XYZ file of C-alpha atoms in Angstrom:
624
model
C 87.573 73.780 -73.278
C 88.285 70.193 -73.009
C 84.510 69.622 -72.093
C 82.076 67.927 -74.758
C 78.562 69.512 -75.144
C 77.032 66.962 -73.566
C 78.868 67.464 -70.724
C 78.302 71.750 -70.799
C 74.548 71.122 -70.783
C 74.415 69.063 -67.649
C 76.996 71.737 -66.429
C 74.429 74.340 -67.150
C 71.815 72.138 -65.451
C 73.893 71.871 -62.460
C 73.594 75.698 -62.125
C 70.156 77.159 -60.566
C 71.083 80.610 -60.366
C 71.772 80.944 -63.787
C 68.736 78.916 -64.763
C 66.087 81.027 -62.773
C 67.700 83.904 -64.255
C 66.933 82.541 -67.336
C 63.394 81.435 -66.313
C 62.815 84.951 -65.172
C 63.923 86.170 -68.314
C 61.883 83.973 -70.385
C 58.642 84.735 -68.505
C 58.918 88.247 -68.638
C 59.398 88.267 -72.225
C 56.165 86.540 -72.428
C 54.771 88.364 -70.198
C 55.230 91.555 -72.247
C 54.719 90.153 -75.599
C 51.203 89.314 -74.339
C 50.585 92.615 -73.238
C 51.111 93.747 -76.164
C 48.411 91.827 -77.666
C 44.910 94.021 -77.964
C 42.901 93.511 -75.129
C 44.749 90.156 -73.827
C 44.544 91.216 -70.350
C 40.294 92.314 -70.444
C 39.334 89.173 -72.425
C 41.409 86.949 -69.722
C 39.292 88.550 -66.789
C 36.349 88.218 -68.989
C 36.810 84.147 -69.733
C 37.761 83.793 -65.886
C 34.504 85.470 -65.123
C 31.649 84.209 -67.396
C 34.009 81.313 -69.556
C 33.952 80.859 -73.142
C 31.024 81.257 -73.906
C 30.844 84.725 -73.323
C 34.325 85.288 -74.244
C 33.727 83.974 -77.686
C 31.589 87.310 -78.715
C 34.038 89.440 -77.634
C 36.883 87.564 -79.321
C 34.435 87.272 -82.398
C 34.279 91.533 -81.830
C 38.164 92.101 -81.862
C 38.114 89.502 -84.911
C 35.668 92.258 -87.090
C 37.600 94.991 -85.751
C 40.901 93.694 -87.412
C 38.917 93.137 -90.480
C 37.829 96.738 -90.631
C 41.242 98.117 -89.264
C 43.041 96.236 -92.167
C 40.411 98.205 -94.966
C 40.755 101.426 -93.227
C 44.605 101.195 -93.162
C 44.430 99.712 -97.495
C 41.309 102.167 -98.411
C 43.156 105.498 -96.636
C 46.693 104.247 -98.185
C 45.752 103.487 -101.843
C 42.600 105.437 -102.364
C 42.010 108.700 -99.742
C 45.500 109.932 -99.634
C 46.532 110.076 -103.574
C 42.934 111.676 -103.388
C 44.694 114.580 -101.015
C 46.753 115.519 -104.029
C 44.108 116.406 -106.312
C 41.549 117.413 -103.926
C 39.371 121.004 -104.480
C 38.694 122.757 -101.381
C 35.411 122.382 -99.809
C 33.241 125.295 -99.690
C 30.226 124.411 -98.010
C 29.898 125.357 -94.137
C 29.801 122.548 -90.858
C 26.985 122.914 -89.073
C 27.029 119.359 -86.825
C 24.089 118.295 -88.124
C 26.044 116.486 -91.019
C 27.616 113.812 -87.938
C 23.670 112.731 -87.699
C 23.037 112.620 -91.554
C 26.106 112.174 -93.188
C 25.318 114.300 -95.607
C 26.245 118.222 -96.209
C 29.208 119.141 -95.416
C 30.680 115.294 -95.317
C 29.371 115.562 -99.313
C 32.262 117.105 -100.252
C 34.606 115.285 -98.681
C 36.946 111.838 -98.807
C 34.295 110.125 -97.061
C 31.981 109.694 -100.053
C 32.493 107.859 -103.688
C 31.595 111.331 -105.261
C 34.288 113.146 -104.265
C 37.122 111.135 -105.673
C 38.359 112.489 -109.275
C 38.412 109.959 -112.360
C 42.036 112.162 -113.296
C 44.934 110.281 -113.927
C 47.239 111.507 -110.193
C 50.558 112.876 -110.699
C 52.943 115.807 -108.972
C 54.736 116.568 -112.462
C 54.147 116.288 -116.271
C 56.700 113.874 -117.059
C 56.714 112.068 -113.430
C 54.892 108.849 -112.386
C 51.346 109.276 -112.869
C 48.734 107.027 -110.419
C 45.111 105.759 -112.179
C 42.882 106.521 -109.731
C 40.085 104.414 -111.440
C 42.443 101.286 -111.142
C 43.445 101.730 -107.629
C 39.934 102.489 -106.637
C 38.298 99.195 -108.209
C 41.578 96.997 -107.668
C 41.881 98.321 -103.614
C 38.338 97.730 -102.891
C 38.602 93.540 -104.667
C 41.553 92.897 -103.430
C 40.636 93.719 -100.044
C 37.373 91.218 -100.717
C 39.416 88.347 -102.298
C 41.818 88.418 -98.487
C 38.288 88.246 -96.593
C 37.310 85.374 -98.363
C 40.544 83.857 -97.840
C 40.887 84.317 -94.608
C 37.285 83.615 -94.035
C 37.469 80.386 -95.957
C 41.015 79.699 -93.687
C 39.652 79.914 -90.649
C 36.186 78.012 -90.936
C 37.895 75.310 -92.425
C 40.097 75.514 -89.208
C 37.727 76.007 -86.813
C 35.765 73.015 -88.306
C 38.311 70.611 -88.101
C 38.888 71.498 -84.324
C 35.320 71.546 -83.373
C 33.747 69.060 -85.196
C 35.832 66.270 -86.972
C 36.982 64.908 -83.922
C 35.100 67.216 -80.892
C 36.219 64.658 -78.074
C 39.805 65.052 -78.165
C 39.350 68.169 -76.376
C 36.542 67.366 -73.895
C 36.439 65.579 -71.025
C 37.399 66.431 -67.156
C 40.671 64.604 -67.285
C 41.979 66.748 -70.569
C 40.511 69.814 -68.958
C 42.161 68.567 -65.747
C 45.906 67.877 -66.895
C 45.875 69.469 -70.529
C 44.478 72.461 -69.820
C 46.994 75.010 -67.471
C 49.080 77.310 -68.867
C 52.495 76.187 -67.255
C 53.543 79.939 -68.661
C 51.804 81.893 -66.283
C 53.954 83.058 -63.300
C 51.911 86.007 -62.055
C 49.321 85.451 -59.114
C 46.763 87.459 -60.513
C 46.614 85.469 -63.803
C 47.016 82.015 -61.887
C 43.721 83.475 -59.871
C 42.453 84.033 -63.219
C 43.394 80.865 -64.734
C 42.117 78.914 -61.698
C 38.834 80.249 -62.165
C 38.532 80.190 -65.597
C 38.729 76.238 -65.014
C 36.106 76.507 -62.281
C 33.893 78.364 -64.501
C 34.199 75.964 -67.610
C 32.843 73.105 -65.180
C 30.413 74.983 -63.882
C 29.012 75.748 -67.466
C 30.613 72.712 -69.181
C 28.121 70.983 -71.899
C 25.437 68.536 -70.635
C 23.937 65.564 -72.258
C 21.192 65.699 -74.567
C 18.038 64.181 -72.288
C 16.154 61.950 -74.315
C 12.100 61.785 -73.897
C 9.459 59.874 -74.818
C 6.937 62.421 -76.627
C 3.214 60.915 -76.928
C 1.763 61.102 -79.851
C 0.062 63.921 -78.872
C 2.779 65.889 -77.396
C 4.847 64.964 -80.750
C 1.709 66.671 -82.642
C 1.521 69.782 -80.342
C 5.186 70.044 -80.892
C 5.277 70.233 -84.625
C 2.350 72.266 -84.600
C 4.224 74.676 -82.514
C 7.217 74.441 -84.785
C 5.070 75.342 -87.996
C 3.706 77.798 -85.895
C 7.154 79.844 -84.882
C 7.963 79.473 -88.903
C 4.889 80.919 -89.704
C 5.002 83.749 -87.167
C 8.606 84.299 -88.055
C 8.293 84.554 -92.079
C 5.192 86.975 -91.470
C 7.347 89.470 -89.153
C 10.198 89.255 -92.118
C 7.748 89.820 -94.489
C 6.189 92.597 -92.503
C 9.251 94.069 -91.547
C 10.596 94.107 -95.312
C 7.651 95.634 -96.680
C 7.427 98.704 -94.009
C 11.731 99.134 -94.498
C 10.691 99.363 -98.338
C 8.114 102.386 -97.386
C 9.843 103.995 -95.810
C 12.989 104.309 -98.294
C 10.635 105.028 -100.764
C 9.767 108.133 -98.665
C 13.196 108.510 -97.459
C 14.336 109.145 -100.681
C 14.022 112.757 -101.257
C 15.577 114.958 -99.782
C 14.764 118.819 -97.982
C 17.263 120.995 -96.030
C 15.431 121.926 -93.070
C 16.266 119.987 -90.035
C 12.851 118.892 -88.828
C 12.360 117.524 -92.261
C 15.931 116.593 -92.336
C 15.357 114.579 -88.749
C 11.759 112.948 -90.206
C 13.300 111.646 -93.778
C 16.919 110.771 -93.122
C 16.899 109.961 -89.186
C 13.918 108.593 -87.962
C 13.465 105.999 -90.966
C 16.691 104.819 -90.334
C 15.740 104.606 -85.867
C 12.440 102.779 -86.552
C 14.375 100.045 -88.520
C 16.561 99.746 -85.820
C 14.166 99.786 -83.028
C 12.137 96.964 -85.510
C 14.808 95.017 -85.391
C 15.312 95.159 -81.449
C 11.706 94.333 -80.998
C 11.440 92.144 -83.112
C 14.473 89.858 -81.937
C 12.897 90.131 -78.401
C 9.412 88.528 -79.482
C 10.733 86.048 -81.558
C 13.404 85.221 -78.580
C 10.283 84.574 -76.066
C 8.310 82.612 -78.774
C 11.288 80.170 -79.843
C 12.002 79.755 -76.196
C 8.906 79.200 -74.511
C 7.457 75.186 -74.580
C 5.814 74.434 -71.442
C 3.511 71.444 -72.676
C 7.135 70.080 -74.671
C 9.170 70.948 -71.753
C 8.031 70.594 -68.487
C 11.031 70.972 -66.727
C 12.788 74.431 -65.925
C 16.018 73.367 -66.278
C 15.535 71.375 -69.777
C 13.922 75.019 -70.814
C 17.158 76.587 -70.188
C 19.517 74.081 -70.968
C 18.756 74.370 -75.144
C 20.297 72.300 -77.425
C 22.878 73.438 -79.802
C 19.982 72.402 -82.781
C 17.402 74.777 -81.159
C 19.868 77.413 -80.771
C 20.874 77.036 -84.993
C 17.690 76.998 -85.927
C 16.334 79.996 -83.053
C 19.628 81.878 -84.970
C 18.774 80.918 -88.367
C 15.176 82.426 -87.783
C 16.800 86.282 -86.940
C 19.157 86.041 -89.436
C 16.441 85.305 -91.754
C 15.019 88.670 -90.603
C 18.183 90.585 -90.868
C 19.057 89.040 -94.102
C 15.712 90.271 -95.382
C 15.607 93.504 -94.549
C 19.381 94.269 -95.915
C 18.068 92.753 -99.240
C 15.405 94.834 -99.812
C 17.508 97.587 -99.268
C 20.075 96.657 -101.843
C 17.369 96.440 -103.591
C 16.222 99.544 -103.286
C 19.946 101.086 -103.538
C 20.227 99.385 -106.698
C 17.016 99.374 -108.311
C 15.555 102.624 -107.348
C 18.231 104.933 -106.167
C 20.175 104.140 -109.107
C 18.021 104.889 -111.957
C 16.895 108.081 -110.347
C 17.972 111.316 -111.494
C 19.644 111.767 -108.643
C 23.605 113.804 -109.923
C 25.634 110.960 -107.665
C 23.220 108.322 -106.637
C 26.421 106.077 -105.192
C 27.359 109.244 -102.555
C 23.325 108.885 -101.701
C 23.531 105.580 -101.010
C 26.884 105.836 -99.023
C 25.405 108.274 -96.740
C 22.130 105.763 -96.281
C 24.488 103.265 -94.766
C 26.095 105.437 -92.900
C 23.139 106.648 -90.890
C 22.083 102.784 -90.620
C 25.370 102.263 -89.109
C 25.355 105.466 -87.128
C 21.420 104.457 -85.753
C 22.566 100.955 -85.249
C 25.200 101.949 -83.239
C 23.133 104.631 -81.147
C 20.953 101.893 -80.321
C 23.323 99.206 -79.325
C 24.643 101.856 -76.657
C 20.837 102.120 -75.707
C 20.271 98.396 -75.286
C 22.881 98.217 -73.258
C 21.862 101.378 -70.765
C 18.044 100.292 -71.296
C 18.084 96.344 -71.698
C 20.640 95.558 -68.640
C 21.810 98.210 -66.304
C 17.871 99.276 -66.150
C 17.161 95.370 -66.420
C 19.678 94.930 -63.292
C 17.963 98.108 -61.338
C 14.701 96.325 -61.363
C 15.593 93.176 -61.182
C 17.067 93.879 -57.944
C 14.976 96.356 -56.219
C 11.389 96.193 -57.941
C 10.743 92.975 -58.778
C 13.968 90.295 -57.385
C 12.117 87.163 -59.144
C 13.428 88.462 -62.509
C 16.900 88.826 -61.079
C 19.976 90.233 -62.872
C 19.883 89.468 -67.287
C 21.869 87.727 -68.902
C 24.158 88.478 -71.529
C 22.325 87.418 -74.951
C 25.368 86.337 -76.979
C 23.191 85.310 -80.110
C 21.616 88.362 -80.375
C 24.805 90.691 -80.046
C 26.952 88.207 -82.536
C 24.487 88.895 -84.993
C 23.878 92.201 -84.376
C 27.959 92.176 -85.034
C 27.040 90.429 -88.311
C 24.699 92.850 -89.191
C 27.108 95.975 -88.668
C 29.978 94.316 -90.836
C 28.160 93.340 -93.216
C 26.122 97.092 -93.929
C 30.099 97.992 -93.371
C 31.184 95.709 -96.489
C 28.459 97.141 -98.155
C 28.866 100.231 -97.933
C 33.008 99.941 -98.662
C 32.286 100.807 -102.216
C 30.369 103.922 -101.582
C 32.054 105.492 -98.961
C 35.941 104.059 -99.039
C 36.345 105.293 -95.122
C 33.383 103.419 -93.586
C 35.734 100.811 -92.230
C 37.175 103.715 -90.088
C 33.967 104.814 -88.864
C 33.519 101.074 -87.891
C 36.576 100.678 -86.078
C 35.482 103.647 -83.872
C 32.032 101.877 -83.473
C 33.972 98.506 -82.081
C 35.701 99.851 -79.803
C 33.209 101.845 -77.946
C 30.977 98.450 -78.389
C 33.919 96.283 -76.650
C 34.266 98.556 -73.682
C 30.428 99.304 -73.347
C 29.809 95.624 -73.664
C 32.622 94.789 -71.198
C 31.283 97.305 -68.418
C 27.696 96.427 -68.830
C 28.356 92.529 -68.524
C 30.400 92.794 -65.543
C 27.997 95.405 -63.635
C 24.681 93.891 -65.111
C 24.690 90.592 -66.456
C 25.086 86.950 -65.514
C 26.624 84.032 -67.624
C 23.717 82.923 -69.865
C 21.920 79.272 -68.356
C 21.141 78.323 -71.622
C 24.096 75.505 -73.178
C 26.664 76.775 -75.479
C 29.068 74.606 -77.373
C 31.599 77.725 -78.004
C 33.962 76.578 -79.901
C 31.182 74.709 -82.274
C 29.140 77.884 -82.045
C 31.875 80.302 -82.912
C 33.056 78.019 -86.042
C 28.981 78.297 -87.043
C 29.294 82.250 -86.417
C 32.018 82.207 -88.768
C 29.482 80.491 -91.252
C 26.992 82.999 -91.423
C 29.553 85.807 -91.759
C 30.568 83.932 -94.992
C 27.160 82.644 -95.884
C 25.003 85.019 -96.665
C 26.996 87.821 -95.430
C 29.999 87.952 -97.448
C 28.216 85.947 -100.426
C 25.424 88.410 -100.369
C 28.373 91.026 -100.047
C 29.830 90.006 -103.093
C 26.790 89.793 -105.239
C 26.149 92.777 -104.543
C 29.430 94.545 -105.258
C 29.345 92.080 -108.517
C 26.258 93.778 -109.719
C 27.349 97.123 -109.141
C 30.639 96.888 -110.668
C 29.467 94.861 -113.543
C 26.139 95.792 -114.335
C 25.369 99.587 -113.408
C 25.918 102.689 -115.060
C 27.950 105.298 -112.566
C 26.740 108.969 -112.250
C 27.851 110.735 -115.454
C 29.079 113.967 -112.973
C 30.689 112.799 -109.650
C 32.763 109.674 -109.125
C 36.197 107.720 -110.530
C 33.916 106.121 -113.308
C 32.032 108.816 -114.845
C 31.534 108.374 -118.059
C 32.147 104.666 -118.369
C 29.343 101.968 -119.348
C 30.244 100.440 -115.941
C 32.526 100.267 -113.384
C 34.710 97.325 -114.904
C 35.337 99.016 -117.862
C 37.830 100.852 -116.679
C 40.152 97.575 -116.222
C 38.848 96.893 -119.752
C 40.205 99.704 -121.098
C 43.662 99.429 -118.849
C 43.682 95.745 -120.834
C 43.400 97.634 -124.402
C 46.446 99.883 -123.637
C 48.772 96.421 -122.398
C 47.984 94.804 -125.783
C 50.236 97.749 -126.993
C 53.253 96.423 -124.890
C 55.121 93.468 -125.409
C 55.931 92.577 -121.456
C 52.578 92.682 -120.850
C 51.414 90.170 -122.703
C 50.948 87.635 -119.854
C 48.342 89.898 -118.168
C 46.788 90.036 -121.409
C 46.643 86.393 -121.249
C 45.163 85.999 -117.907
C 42.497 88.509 -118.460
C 41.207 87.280 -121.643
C 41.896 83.902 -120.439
C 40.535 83.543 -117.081
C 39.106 86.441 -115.333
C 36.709 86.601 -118.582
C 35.807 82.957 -119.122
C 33.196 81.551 -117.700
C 34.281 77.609 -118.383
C 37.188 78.702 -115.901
C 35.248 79.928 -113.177
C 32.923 76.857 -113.974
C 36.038 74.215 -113.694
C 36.853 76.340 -110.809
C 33.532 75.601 -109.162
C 33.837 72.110 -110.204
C 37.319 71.472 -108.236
C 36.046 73.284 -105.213
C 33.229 71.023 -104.847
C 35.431 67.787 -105.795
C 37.512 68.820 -102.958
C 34.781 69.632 -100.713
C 33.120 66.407 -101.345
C 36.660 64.130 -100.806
C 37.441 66.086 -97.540
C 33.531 65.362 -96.483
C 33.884 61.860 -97.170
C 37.314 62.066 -95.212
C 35.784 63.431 -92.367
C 32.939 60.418 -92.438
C 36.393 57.803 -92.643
C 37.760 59.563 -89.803
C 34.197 59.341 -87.738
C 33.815 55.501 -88.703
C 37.449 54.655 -87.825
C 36.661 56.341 -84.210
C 33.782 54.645 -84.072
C 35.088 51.258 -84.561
C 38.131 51.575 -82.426
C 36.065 52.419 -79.772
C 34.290 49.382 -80.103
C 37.432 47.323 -80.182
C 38.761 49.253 -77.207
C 35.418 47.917 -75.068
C 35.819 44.619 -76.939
C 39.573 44.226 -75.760
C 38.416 45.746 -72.583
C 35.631 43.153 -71.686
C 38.049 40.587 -72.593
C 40.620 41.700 -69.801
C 37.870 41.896 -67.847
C 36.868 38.545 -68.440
C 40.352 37.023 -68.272
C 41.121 39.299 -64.793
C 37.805 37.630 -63.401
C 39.071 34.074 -64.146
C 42.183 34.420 -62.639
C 40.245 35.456 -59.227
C 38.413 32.772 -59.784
C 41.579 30.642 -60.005
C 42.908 32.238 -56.700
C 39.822 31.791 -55.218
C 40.222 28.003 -55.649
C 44.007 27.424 -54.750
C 43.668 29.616 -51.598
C 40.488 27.258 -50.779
C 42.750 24.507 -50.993
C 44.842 26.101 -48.948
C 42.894 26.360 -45.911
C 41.672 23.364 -46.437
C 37.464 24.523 -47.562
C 35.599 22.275 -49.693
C 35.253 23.352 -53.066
C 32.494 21.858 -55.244
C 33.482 19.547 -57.889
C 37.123 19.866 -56.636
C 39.868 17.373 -54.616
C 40.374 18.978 -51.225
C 42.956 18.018 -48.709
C 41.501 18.410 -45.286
C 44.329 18.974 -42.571
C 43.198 18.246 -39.206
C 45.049 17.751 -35.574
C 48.053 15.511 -35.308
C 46.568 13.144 -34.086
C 44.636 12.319 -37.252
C 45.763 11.408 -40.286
C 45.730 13.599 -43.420
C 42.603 12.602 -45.681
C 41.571 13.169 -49.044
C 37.582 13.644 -50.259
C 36.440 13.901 -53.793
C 33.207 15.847 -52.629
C 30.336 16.493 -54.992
C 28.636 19.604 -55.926
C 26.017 18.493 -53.922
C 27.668 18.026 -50.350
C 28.410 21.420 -50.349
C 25.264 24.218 -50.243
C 25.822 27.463 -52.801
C 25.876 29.371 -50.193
C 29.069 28.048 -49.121
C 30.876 28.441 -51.772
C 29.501 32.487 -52.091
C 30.637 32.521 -48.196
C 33.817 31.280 -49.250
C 34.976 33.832 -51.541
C 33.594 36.587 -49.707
C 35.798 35.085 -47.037
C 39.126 34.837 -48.934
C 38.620 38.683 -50.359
């Protein structure tokens, strides 16, 4: 008791068995919090066996499945299960073929925008009652507004890691003493760890090689350039134009199942078999320049440039073919006579989903375990693949974003997403540690990940959004099936809810903010102006930061040489007084000369000249 604190801490110190109780304590707490984490042990083996580069697409995978578990768990809460309560029993029969076409059965169901009533929800006459237009339109923004957010959040994030100041966390001797993970205790994970650190040198960054193009070469290249472009917009044109086909064809419908297979299924397969195609020649002619490249290892070692603009080419193509489609969803489908043209559309994105999914699995059977088989048996020069991280990330991109389309349509898409993912992760995992080899090509992966992140937002969620925008705002729903029959549009159902809080007196304020803000287009435009005020200041921020680097690197080698300089002097200064010492001749200096005892001590001013250079360079080489 009559101890300070100061004095019960070093106490505690004092004590080891109490502290490696502790320690213990503390690491298994850790240990099991991790665990808890989704996938943190697989995606530790994973970085430990092919680094971060490969690790970043799976990471990027789990970061679109919490996306799509977050709308499945808001859609099912505020949308399917108030649906439960008014729900008419389904009379039409399962036959198994609806799992292929969505349609059928699945009509009649939660699944689909058709299904859901446009009744005001409630158990008894007097009780709480539930709008289910509200919830349905204010569920599915809401849910867009957090994406945005959190997409906005985390580029902004990621870019100020990865690109602001990239060097802080490069370099061997960060990776070197920075870099463990004093945390982990087990062997297995310090196994892990350690080779995790091996691998990251072994497929560490290298330096952009410059060369010294002739001016032919330099012509040949851009010629080869405009070439790719060309090639590239002709296969998106072509492949638009044969997608637009064959939804033209596609959309109407027959019950048979061979017809049912030819006009729902097999559309939906040859776009994704296109795509795969596609992706693969356009791979081989962005990658091959043997009269620009002449070495093998500069052809595999790509810039991060070349691998933008390589990405920007496919997304180009993917990008293209999802806009004609909305196009044709919103154009053609829409001003049909179809009864519930949204339900039609819902089940088109669910079989491009479903196909897209089917053949994923069969890239992955097909593309590398059969790519493995003969690279190993039949013909070893090809060797085992690699894993092809741009392709799958956008082939992730593509999936979400047909998934965020498709959100208004059919509310529990997101689920059948999530289900999607996760066979993807562990398919994906299996395959790359049976088939594949870390990719040779150079990958930045935190840089590459933050641009990943990009084209999620832009065009995916942008295009997203215009989408849902023109929907909401500009079509007419079905007049029989849906939450908004009967309305001019989809909005006008908040409309209306503002009409009936003009009527209340504590609802003023929301009054206010719709007729204020969410209507006025000088606010959105002010809003715009800010955003790019702010963008522009934390631009030129960025630029500040990048010149002040700049120039205190240049002081640092300034101050640098001048140690140098001064450290060199001061040998020099040694040099001479330990000459002196021994009694050398120095040129241009006094030298005392001790000889014998028998001779007296004698001083010589000696010139420059009675000494050779070569004496002087013997000298110091002497004295060091």
């Amino acid at each position: 008791a009559s101890m300070s604190t100061r004095e019960r801490i070093k106490a505690i110190q004092k004590m080891p068995e109490t502290m490696k109780k502790k320690r213990e304590i503390r690491n298994s707490l850790s240990e099991h919090f991790h665990q808890l984490w989704l996938w943190h042990k697989t995606l530790k083996i994973i970085g430990g066996e092919f680094g971060t580069s490969v690790l970043s697409y799976f990471i990027f995978l789990k970061w679109l499945l919490s996306f799509n578990i977050f709308s499945f768990l808001i859609n099912f809460s505020f949308i399917t299960v108030p649906q439960f309560i008014a729900a008419e029993p389904n009379n039409l029969s399962f036959t198994g073929l609806e799992l292929l076409t969505g349609a059928g059965y699945f009509q009649q169901t939660v699944l689909y925008y058709g299904f859901y009533t446009n009744a005001t929800i409630s158990k008894t006459e007097n009780g709480a009652s539930y709008n289910m237009q509200l919830a349905y339109i204010f569920t599915v923004g809401i849910y867009f507004v957090i994406c945005l957010l959190i997409l906005l959040f985390s580029m902004a994030k990621s870019f100020c890691r990865n690109f602001i100041n990239p060097q802080t966390y490069s370099g061997n001797a960060s990776k070197l003493l920075c870099t463990w993970d004093f945390n982990v205790t087990n062997e297995k994970a310090v196994k892990l760890k350690q080779k995790n650190l091996s691998t990251q040198e072994g497929l560490t960054d290298v330096n952009k090689e410059v060369q010294n193009f002739s001016v032919t070469e330099r012509l040949v290249h851009i010629l080869l350039h405009l070439g790719a472009w060309a090639a590239s917009l002709g296969i998106a044109v072509a492949a638009c134009s044969g997608v637009y086909f064959l939804s033209i064809n596609n959309l109407e419908v027959r019950t048979d199942f061979a017809a049912c297979f030819w006009r729902r299924i097999f559309p939906h397969g040859c776009l994704s078999y296109t795509k795969c195609k596609l992706w693969s020649v356009r791979s081989n002619m962005t990658n091959g320049h043997p009269t620009i490249v002449p070495s093998r290892e500069l052809t595999q070692q790509l810039s991060v440039q070349l691998l933008v603009l390589f990405l920007c080419r496919n997304i180009i193509l993917k990008i293209s073919i999802i806009g004609i489609l909305c196009y044709y969803w919103l154009d053609i489908v829409a001003e049909s006579k179809s009864q519930c043209w949204e339900t039609l559309i819902g089940q088109d994105i669910y079989r491009l989903i479903l196909v897209d999914f089917i053949f994923c699995l069969l890239g992955s059977f097909f593309g590398e375990f059969l790519r493995r088989i003969i690279g190993t048996t039949v013909c070893v020069s090809l060797g085992v693949p690699e894993f092809d991280i741009a392709r799958n990330v956008l082939d992730l991109i593509y999936a979400q974003t047909l998934t965020w389309i498709g959100i208004l349509f059919s509310p529990l898409l997101p689920g059948i997403q999530m289900i999607s993912f996760f066979i993807v992760f562990y398919t994906k995992k299996v395959s790359l540690m049976k088939n594949c080899q870390p990719p040779r090509q150079v990958w930045r992966a935190a840089q590459m990940t933050t641009f990943f992140m990009f084209l999620l937002f832009f065009p995916s969620l942008i295009g997203v959004l215009s989408v849902i925008a023109v929907t909401v705002w500009r079509l007419k729903p079905s007049e029989e099936c849906g939450p908004f029959r009967g309305l001019s549009s989809m909005f006008a159902a908040v409309s209306e809810w503002i009409k009936i809080l003009e009527n209340y007196t504590g609802s003023k304020w929301v009054v206010w903010i719709y007729n204020n803000l969410i209507t006025s287009e000088l606010f959105f435009f002010i809003l715009s102006i800010i955003f790019l005020i702010i963008t522009y200041l934390y631009w030129q921020i960025i630029e500040g930061r990048k010149t002040m680097v700049k120039l205190l690197r240049n002081q640092i080698v300034n101050v640098s040489s001048s140690f140098s300089f001064i450290l060199f002097k001061t040998q020099i200064q040694d040099v001479h007084q330990k000459a002196e010492t021994v009694g050398f001749a120095v040129p241009g200096r006094k030298v005392t000369w001790r000889g014998s005892r028998n001779h007296d001590e004698k001083t010589h001013h000696l010139k420059e000249s009675s000494m050779p250079p070569y004496s002087y360079v013997s000298l110091c080489l002497y004295i060091t």
